[in-house]
PDB file of N, CA and C in Angstrom:
ATOM      1  N   MET A   1      -0.415  -8.691   2.441  1.00 68.00           N
ATOM      2  CA  MET A   1       0.494  -8.515   1.322  1.00 68.00           C
ATOM      3  C   MET A   1       1.655  -9.499   1.389  1.00 68.00           C
ATOM      4  N   LEU A   2       1.750 -10.262   2.453  1.00 75.00           N
ATOM      5  CA  LEU A   2       2.820 -11.238   2.593  1.00 75.00           C
ATOM      6  C   LEU A   2       2.915 -12.143   1.372  1.00 75.00           C
ATOM      7  N   ALA A   3       1.773 -12.574   0.870  1.00 81.00           N
ATOM      8  CA  ALA A   3       1.771 -13.469  -0.284  1.00 81.00           C
ATOM      9  C   ALA A   3       2.368 -12.812  -1.525  1.00 81.00           C
ATOM     10  N   TYR A   4       2.339 -11.493  -1.604  1.00 83.00           N
ATOM     11  CA  TYR A   4       2.799 -10.787  -2.793  1.00 83.00           C
ATOM     12  C   TYR A   4       4.190 -10.185  -2.640  1.00 83.00           C
ATOM     13  N   THR A   5       4.606  -9.945  -1.410  1.00 83.00           N
ATOM     14  CA  THR A   5       5.931  -9.368  -1.183  1.00 83.00           C
ATOM     15  C   THR A   5       6.952 -10.426  -0.803  1.00 83.00           C
ATOM     16  N   GLY A   6       6.478 -11.562  -0.279  1.00 85.00           N
ATOM     17  CA  GLY A   6       7.377 -12.595   0.204  1.00 85.00           C
ATOM     18  C   GLY A   6       8.010 -12.241   1.532  1.00 85.00           C
ATOM     19  N   GLN A   7       7.527 -11.169   2.144  1.00 84.00           N
ATOM     20  CA  GLN A   7       8.086 -10.689   3.402  1.00 84.00           C
ATOM     21  C   GLN A   7       6.957 -10.382   4.374  1.00 84.00           C
ATOM     22  N   ALA A   8       7.154 -10.710   5.646  1.00 84.00           N
ATOM     23  CA  ALA A   8       6.155 -10.385   6.653  1.00 84.00           C
ATOM     24  C   ALA A   8       6.140  -8.892   6.936  1.00 84.00           C
ATOM     25  N   GLN A   9       7.273  -8.247   6.725  1.00 86.00           N
ATOM     26  CA  GLN A   9       7.398  -6.816   6.982  1.00 86.00           C
ATOM     27  C   GLN A   9       8.300  -6.214   5.925  1.00 86.00           C
ATOM     28  N   VAL A  10       7.939  -5.023   5.467  1.00 88.00           N
ATOM     29  CA  VAL A  10       8.758  -4.297   4.501  1.00 88.00           C
ATOM     30  C   VAL A  10       9.112  -2.957   5.122  1.00 88.00           C
ATOM     31  N   ASP A  11      10.385  -2.680   5.262  1.00 88.00           N
ATOM     32  CA  ASP A  11      10.838  -1.391   5.787  1.00 88.00           C
ATOM     33  C   ASP A  11      11.155  -0.478   4.614  1.00 88.00           C
ATOM     34  N   LEU A  12      10.618   0.731   4.667  1.00 88.00           N
ATOM     35  CA  LEU A  12      10.812   1.694   3.583  1.00 88.00           C
ATOM     36  C   LEU A  12      11.348   3.010   4.127  1.00 88.00           C
ATOM     37  N   GLU A  13      12.130   3.665   3.308  1.00 89.00           N
ATOM     38  CA  GLU A  13      12.566   5.034   3.587  1.00 89.00           C
ATOM     39  C   GLU A  13      11.784   5.930   2.637  1.00 89.00           C
ATOM     40  N   LEU A  14      10.917   6.774   3.183  1.00 92.00           N
ATOM     41  CA  LEU A  14      10.126   7.704   2.374  1.00 92.00           C
ATOM     42  C   LEU A  14      10.422   9.121   2.840  1.00 92.00           C
ATOM     43  N   PRO A  15      10.174  10.114   1.985  1.00 93.00           N
ATOM     44  CA  PRO A  15      10.390  11.505   2.399  1.00 93.00           C
ATOM     45  C   PRO A  15       9.577  11.846   3.646  1.00 93.00           C
ATOM     46  N   GLU A  16      10.053  12.794   4.403  1.00 91.00           N
ATOM     47  CA  GLU A  16       9.409  13.199   5.652  1.00 91.00           C
ATOM     48  C   GLU A  16       7.946  13.594   5.459  1.00 91.00           C
ATOM     49  N   GLU A  17       7.624  14.191   4.326  1.00 94.00           N
ATOM     50  CA  GLU A  17       6.263  14.660   4.066  1.00 94.00           C
ATOM     51  C   GLU A  17       5.396  13.614   3.357  1.00 94.00           C
ATOM     52  N   ALA A  18       5.838  12.358   3.312  1.00 96.00           N
ATOM     53  CA  ALA A  18       5.117  11.302   2.599  1.00 96.00           C
ATOM     54  C   ALA A  18       3.722  11.070   3.178  1.00 96.00           C
ATOM     55  N   THR A  19       2.810  10.700   2.291  1.00 96.00           N
ATOM     56  CA  THR A  19       1.417  10.443   2.662  1.00 96.00           C
ATOM     57  C   THR A  19       1.087   8.960   2.486  1.00 96.00           C
ATOM     58  N   ALA A  20      -0.113   8.583   2.896  1.00 95.00           N
ATOM     59  CA  ALA A  20      -0.581   7.211   2.699  1.00 95.00           C
ATOM     60  C   ALA A  20      -0.589   6.866   1.212  1.00 95.00           C
ATOM     61  N   ALA A  21      -0.936   7.815   0.363  1.00 95.00           N
ATOM     62  CA  ALA A  21      -0.924   7.584  -1.092  1.00 95.00           C
ATOM     63  C   ALA A  21       0.493   7.294  -1.579  1.00 95.00           C
ATOM     64  N   ASP A  22       1.472   8.010  -1.047  1.00 96.00           N
ATOM     65  CA  ASP A  22       2.868   7.773  -1.424  1.00 96.00           C
ATOM     66  C   ASP A  22       3.306   6.366  -1.022  1.00 96.00           C
ATOM     67  N   LEU A  23       2.891   5.938   0.152  1.00 95.00           N
ATOM     68  CA  LEU A  23       3.221   4.590   0.623  1.00 95.00           C
ATOM     69  C   LEU A  23       2.614   3.539  -0.299  1.00 95.00           C
ATOM     70  N   MET A  24       1.359   3.717  -0.646  1.00 93.00           N
ATOM     71  CA  MET A  24       0.701   2.761  -1.534  1.00 93.00           C
ATOM     72  C   MET A  24       1.396   2.716  -2.888  1.00 93.00           C
ATOM     73  N   GLN A  25       1.781   3.865  -3.423  1.00 93.00           N
ATOM     74  CA  GLN A  25       2.485   3.915  -4.702  1.00 93.00           C
ATOM     75  C   GLN A  25       3.816   3.172  -4.625  1.00 93.00           C
ATOM     76  N   GLU A  26       4.551   3.400  -3.572  1.00 93.00           N
ATOM     77  CA  GLU A  26       5.859   2.762  -3.421  1.00 93.00           C
ATOM     78  C   GLU A  26       5.729   1.249  -3.319  1.00 93.00           C
ATOM     79  N   ILE A  27       4.794   0.776  -2.515  1.00 93.00           N
ATOM     80  CA  ILE A  27       4.576  -0.669  -2.391  1.00 93.00           C
ATOM     81  C   ILE A  27       4.125  -1.244  -3.731  1.00 93.00           C
ATOM     82  N   GLY A  28       3.188  -0.566  -4.373  1.00 92.00           N
ATOM     83  CA  GLY A  28       2.694  -1.044  -5.665  1.00 92.00           C
ATOM     84  C   GLY A  28       3.784  -1.142  -6.706  1.00 92.00           C
ATOM     85  N   ARG A  29       4.598  -0.118  -6.821  1.00 91.00           N
ATOM     86  CA  ARG A  29       5.677  -0.120  -7.813  1.00 91.00           C
ATOM     87  C   ARG A  29       6.736  -1.179  -7.486  1.00 91.00           C
ATOM     88  N   ARG A  30       7.084  -1.260  -6.218  1.00 92.00           N
ATOM     89  CA  ARG A  30       8.147  -2.177  -5.813  1.00 92.00           C
ATOM     90  C   ARG A  30       7.769  -3.644  -6.032  1.00 92.00           C
ATOM     91  N   PHE A  31       6.494  -3.966  -5.815  1.00 92.00           N
ATOM     92  CA  PHE A  31       6.060  -5.357  -5.898  1.00 92.00           C
ATOM     93  C   PHE A  31       5.051  -5.594  -7.021  1.00 92.00           C
ATOM     94  N   ALA A  32       5.019  -4.721  -7.998  1.00 90.00           N
ATOM     95  CA  ALA A  32       4.030  -4.779  -9.091  1.00 90.00           C
ATOM     96  C   ALA A  32       3.966  -6.135  -9.779  1.00 90.00           C
ATOM     97  N   ASP A  33       5.106  -6.758  -9.961  1.00 91.00           N
ATOM     98  CA  ASP A  33       5.123  -8.036 -10.674  1.00 91.00           C
ATOM     99  C   ASP A  33       4.455  -9.159  -9.886  1.00 91.00           C
ATOM    100  N   ASN A  34       4.334  -8.991  -8.582  1.00 91.00           N
ATOM    101  CA  ASN A  34       3.776 -10.044  -7.727  1.00 91.00           C
ATOM    102  C   ASN A  34       2.320  -9.806  -7.321  1.00 91.00           C
ATOM    103  N   ILE A  35       1.838  -8.580  -7.481  1.00 92.00           N
ATOM    104  CA  ILE A  35       0.480  -8.245  -7.053  1.00 92.00           C
ATOM    105  C   ILE A  35      -0.485  -8.547  -8.196  1.00 92.00           C
ATOM    106  N   PRO A  36      -1.567  -9.266  -7.915  1.00 92.00           N
ATOM    107  CA  PRO A  36      -2.537  -9.615  -8.974  1.00 92.00           C
ATOM    108  C   PRO A  36      -3.111  -8.375  -9.668  1.00 92.00           C
ATOM    109  N   HIS A  37      -3.436  -8.547 -10.939  1.00 90.00           N
ATOM    110  CA  HIS A  37      -3.975  -7.447 -11.752  1.00 90.00           C
ATOM    111  C   HIS A  37      -5.250  -6.857 -11.165  1.00 90.00           C
ATOM    112  N   HIS A  38      -6.089  -7.671 -10.508  1.00 90.00           N
ATOM    113  CA  HIS A  38      -7.337  -7.134  -9.961  1.00 90.00           C
ATOM    114  C   HIS A  38      -7.097  -6.247  -8.736  1.00 90.00           C
ATOM    115  N   MET A  39      -5.868  -6.278  -8.203  1.00 92.00           N
ATOM    116  CA  MET A  39      -5.542  -5.438  -7.049  1.00 92.00           C
ATOM    117  C   MET A  39      -4.684  -4.228  -7.422  1.00 92.00           C
ATOM    118  N   TRP A  40      -3.795  -4.379  -8.408  1.00 93.00           N
ATOM    119  CA  TRP A  40      -2.869  -3.313  -8.806  1.00 93.00           C
ATOM    120  C   TRP A  40      -2.987  -3.078 -10.304  1.00 93.00           C
ATOM    121  N   ASP A  41      -3.388  -1.865 -10.675  1.00 92.00           N
ATOM    122  CA  ASP A  41      -3.510  -1.484 -12.089  1.00 92.00           C
ATOM    123  C   ASP A  41      -2.135  -1.023 -12.560  1.00 92.00           C
ATOM    124  N   ARG A  42      -1.494  -1.833 -13.373  1.00 89.00           N
ATOM    125  CA  ARG A  42      -0.132  -1.542 -13.808  1.00 89.00           C
ATOM    126  C   ARG A  42      -0.045  -0.322 -14.724  1.00 89.00           C
ATOM    127  N   GLU A  43      -1.088  -0.074 -15.490  1.00 91.00           N
ATOM    128  CA  GLU A  43      -1.083   1.087 -16.383  1.00 91.00           C
ATOM    129  C   GLU A  43      -1.231   2.391 -15.605  1.00 91.00           C
ATOM    130  N   LYS A  44      -2.161   2.424 -14.656  1.00 91.00           N
ATOM    131  CA  LYS A  44      -2.414   3.638 -13.870  1.00 91.00           C
ATOM    132  C   LYS A  44      -1.506   3.735 -12.646  1.00 91.00           C
ATOM    133  N   GLU A  45      -0.837   2.619 -12.314  1.00 90.00           N
ATOM    134  CA  GLU A  45      -0.003   2.523 -11.114  1.00 90.00           C
ATOM    135  C   GLU A  45      -0.784   2.923  -9.864  1.00 90.00           C
ATOM    136  N   THR A  46      -1.950   2.290  -9.715  1.00 92.00           N
ATOM    137  CA  THR A  46      -2.779   2.517  -8.534  1.00 92.00           C
ATOM    138  C   THR A  46      -3.378   1.192  -8.063  1.00 92.00           C
ATOM    139  N   PHE A  47      -3.664   1.136  -6.774  1.00 93.00           N
ATOM    140  CA  PHE A  47      -4.369  -0.009  -6.230  1.00 93.00           C
ATOM    141  C   PHE A  47      -5.854   0.131  -6.505  1.00 93.00           C
ATOM    142  N   ALA A  48      -6.528  -0.987  -6.605  1.00 93.00           N
ATOM    143  CA  ALA A  48      -7.983  -0.994  -6.751  1.00 93.00           C
ATOM    144  C   ALA A  48      -8.609  -0.473  -5.462  1.00 93.00           C
ATOM    145  N   PRO A  49      -9.832   0.092  -5.534  1.00 90.00           N
ATOM    146  CA  PRO A  49     -10.490   0.634  -4.343  1.00 90.00           C
ATOM    147  C   PRO A  49     -10.685  -0.394  -3.225  1.00 90.00           C
ATOM    148  N   MET A  50     -10.699  -1.683  -3.570  1.00 91.00           N
ATOM    149  CA  MET A  50     -10.894  -2.699  -2.533  1.00 91.00           C
ATOM    150  C   MET A  50      -9.653  -2.896  -1.669  1.00 91.00           C
ATOM    151  N   VAL A  51      -8.511  -2.353  -2.087  1.00 93.00           N
ATOM    152  CA  VAL A  51      -7.294  -2.441  -1.282  1.00 93.00           C
ATOM    153  C   VAL A  51      -7.265  -1.236  -0.360  1.00 93.00           C
ATOM    154  N   ARG A  52      -7.254  -1.519   0.926  1.00 93.00           N
ATOM    155  CA  ARG A  52      -7.286  -0.446   1.925  1.00 93.00           C
ATOM    156  C   ARG A  52      -5.999  -0.483   2.741  1.00 93.00           C
ATOM    157  N   ILE A  53      -5.735   0.586   3.422  1.00 94.00           N
ATOM    158  CA  ILE A  53      -4.553   0.667   4.270  1.00 94.00           C
ATOM    159  C   ILE A  53      -4.975   1.002   5.694  1.00 94.00           C
ATOM    160  N   LEU A  54      -4.354   0.336   6.638  1.00 93.00           N
ATOM    161  CA  LEU A  54      -4.550   0.626   8.054  1.00 93.00           C
ATOM    162  C   LEU A  54      -3.299   1.330   8.550  1.00 93.00           C
ATOM    163  N   ALA A  55      -3.494   2.432   9.250  1.00 92.00           N
ATOM    164  CA  ALA A  55      -2.386   3.174   9.843  1.00 92.00           C
ATOM    165  C   ALA A  55      -2.499   3.025  11.350  1.00 92.00           C
ATOM    166  N   ASN A  56      -1.561   2.298  11.922  1.00 86.00           N
ATOM    167  CA  ASN A  56      -1.555   2.083  13.368  1.00 86.00           C
ATOM    168  C   ASN A  56      -2.902   1.576  13.867  1.00 86.00           C
ATOM    169  N   GLY A  57      -3.507   0.668  13.099  1.00 87.00           N
ATOM    170  CA  GLY A  57      -4.752   0.021  13.499  1.00 87.00           C
ATOM    171  C   GLY A  57      -6.033   0.714  13.080  1.00 87.00           C
ATOM    172  N   THR A  58      -5.934   1.840  12.375  1.00 92.00           N
ATOM    173  CA  THR A  58      -7.113   2.601  11.956  1.00 92.00           C
ATOM    174  C   THR A  58      -7.167   2.675  10.427  1.00 92.00           C
ATOM    175  N   VAL A  59      -8.359   2.436   9.861  1.00 92.00           N
ATOM    176  CA  VAL A  59      -8.511   2.518   8.402  1.00 92.00           C
ATOM    177  C   VAL A  59      -8.253   3.949   7.942  1.00 92.00           C
ATOM    178  N   VAL A  60      -7.444   4.075   6.902  1.00 94.00           N
ATOM    179  CA  VAL A  60      -7.142   5.381   6.317  1.00 94.00           C
ATOM    180  C   VAL A  60      -8.182   5.656   5.240  1.00 94.00           C
ATOM    181  N   ASN A  61      -8.983   6.690   5.433  1.00 93.00           N
ATOM    182  CA  ASN A  61      -9.991   7.076   4.446  1.00 93.00           C
ATOM    183  C   ASN A  61      -9.511   8.219   3.558  1.00 93.00           C
ATOM    184  N   ASN A  62      -8.518   8.948   4.015  1.00 95.00           N
ATOM    185  CA  ASN A  62      -7.965  10.078   3.277  1.00 95.00           C
ATOM    186  C   ASN A  62      -6.519   9.750   2.933  1.00 95.00           C
ATOM    187  N   LEU A  63      -6.253   9.433   1.676  1.00 94.00           N
ATOM    188  CA  LEU A  63      -4.907   9.042   1.281  1.00 94.00           C
ATOM    189  C   LEU A  63      -3.903  10.194   1.329  1.00 94.00           C
ATOM    190  N   ALA A  64      -4.388  11.403   1.555  1.00 97.00           N
ATOM    191  CA  ALA A  64      -3.488  12.546   1.731  1.00 97.00           C
ATOM    192  C   ALA A  64      -2.979  12.625   3.175  1.00 97.00           C
ATOM    193  N   GLN A  65      -3.427  11.689   3.999  1.00 95.00           N
ATOM    194  CA  GLN A  65      -3.005  11.666   5.408  1.00 95.00           C
ATOM    195  C   GLN A  65      -1.495  11.457   5.480  1.00 95.00           C
ATOM    196  N   PRO A  66      -0.792  12.325   6.209  1.00 95.00           N
ATOM    197  CA  PRO A  66       0.660  12.152   6.339  1.00 95.00           C
ATOM    198  C   PRO A  66       0.991  10.885   7.123  1.00 95.00           C
ATOM    199  N   LEU A  67       2.122  10.291   6.773  1.00 94.00           N
ATOM    200  CA  LEU A  67       2.605   9.133   7.519  1.00 94.00           C
ATOM    201  C   LEU A  67       3.292   9.614   8.786  1.00 94.00           C
ATOM    202  N   THR A  68       3.344   8.745   9.783  1.00 91.00           N
ATOM    203  CA  THR A  68       4.063   9.076  11.003  1.00 91.00           C
ATOM    204  C   THR A  68       5.340   8.248  11.056  1.00 91.00           C
ATOM    205  N   GLU A  69       6.407   8.863  11.501  1.00 88.00           N
ATOM    206  CA  GLU A  69       7.679   8.157  11.589  1.00 88.00           C
ATOM    207  C   GLU A  69       7.533   6.963  12.527  1.00 88.00           C
ATOM    208  N   GLY A  70       7.988   5.828  12.070  1.00 87.00           N
ATOM    209  CA  GLY A  70       7.904   4.616  12.879  1.00 87.00           C
ATOM    210  C   GLY A  70       6.517   3.994  12.900  1.00 87.00           C
ATOM    211  N   GLY A  71       5.592   4.541  12.110  1.00 89.00           N
ATOM    212  CA  GLY A  71       4.226   4.013  12.083  1.00 89.00           C
ATOM    213  C   GLY A  71       4.179   2.632  11.455  1.00 89.00           C
ATOM    214  N   GLN A  72       3.148   1.890  11.817  1.00 90.00           N
ATOM    215  CA  GLN A  72       2.928   0.580  11.225  1.00 90.00           C
ATOM    216  C   GLN A  72       1.722   0.666  10.308  1.00 90.00           C
ATOM    217  N   TYR A  73       1.911   0.217   9.086  1.00 92.00           N
ATOM    218  CA  TYR A  73       0.873   0.307   8.072  1.00 92.00           C
ATOM    219  C   TYR A  73       0.625  -1.081   7.498  1.00 92.00           C
ATOM    220  N   PHE A  74      -0.649  -1.425   7.387  1.00 91.00           N
ATOM    221  CA  PHE A  74      -1.050  -2.729   6.897  1.00 91.00           C
ATOM    222  C   PHE A  74      -1.965  -2.559   5.698  1.00 91.00           C
ATOM    223  N   PHE A  75      -1.767  -3.381   4.697  1.00 90.00           N
ATOM    224  CA  PHE A  75      -2.638  -3.397   3.531  1.00 90.00           C
ATOM    225  C   PHE A  75      -3.636  -4.515   3.717  1.00 90.00           C
ATOM    226  N   ILE A  76      -4.894  -4.201   3.489  1.00 89.00           N
ATOM    227  CA  ILE A  76      -5.947  -5.212   3.610  1.00 89.00           C
ATOM    228  C   ILE A  76      -6.796  -5.209   2.338  1.00 89.00           C
ATOM    229  N   LEU A  77      -7.392  -6.330   2.088  1.00 87.00           N
ATOM    230  CA  LEU A  77      -8.281  -6.471   0.944  1.00 87.00           C
ATOM    231  C   LEU A  77      -9.703  -6.499   1.477  1.00 87.00           C
ATOM    232  N   ALA A  78     -10.481  -5.458   1.175  1.00 82.00           N
ATOM    233  CA  ALA A  78     -11.873  -5.395   1.622  1.00 82.00           C
ATOM    234  C   ALA A  78     -12.675  -6.415   0.836  1.00 82.00           C
ATOM    235  N   VAL A  79     -13.412  -7.231   1.546  1.00 79.00           N
ATOM    236  CA  VAL A  79     -14.203  -8.280   0.930  1.00 79.00           C
ATOM    237  C   VAL A  79     -15.658  -8.084   1.341  1.00 79.00           C
ATOM    238  N   ALA A  80     -16.539  -8.208   0.365  1.00 71.00           N
ATOM    239  CA  ALA A  80     -17.967  -8.072   0.642  1.00 71.00           C
ATOM    240  C   ALA A  80     -18.695  -9.197  -0.099  1.00 71.00           C
ATOM    241  N   GLY A  81     -19.826  -9.452   0.338  1.00 65.00           N
ATOM    242  CA  GLY A  81     -20.606 -10.489  -0.349  1.00 65.00           C
ATOM    243  C   GLY A  81     -21.853 -10.827   0.452  1.00 65.00           C
ATOM    244  N   GLY A  82     -22.518 -11.796  -0.026  1.00 60.00           N
ATOM    245  CA  GLY A  82     -23.730 -12.158   0.677  1.00 60.00           C
ATOM    246  C   GLY A  82     -24.095 -13.591   0.415  1.00 60.00           C
TER     247      GLY A  82
END
């Protein structure tokens, strides 16, 4: 996401009960103007399914997963092809 945020790291303050979905929403809204349309749906305010999040090095499959204080979260673009 460095190319879209202009920052190597983004520090956020989220509610204590925040989930991975909340994090994705906050990043999407904050940087919506910089994220390509094929990755961020501006009307629905959601990331495309190909955008995944890693929580402390593990792929998050359940976006209802609570965040951990001080956790490191990375956004990745899943790429497939042949």
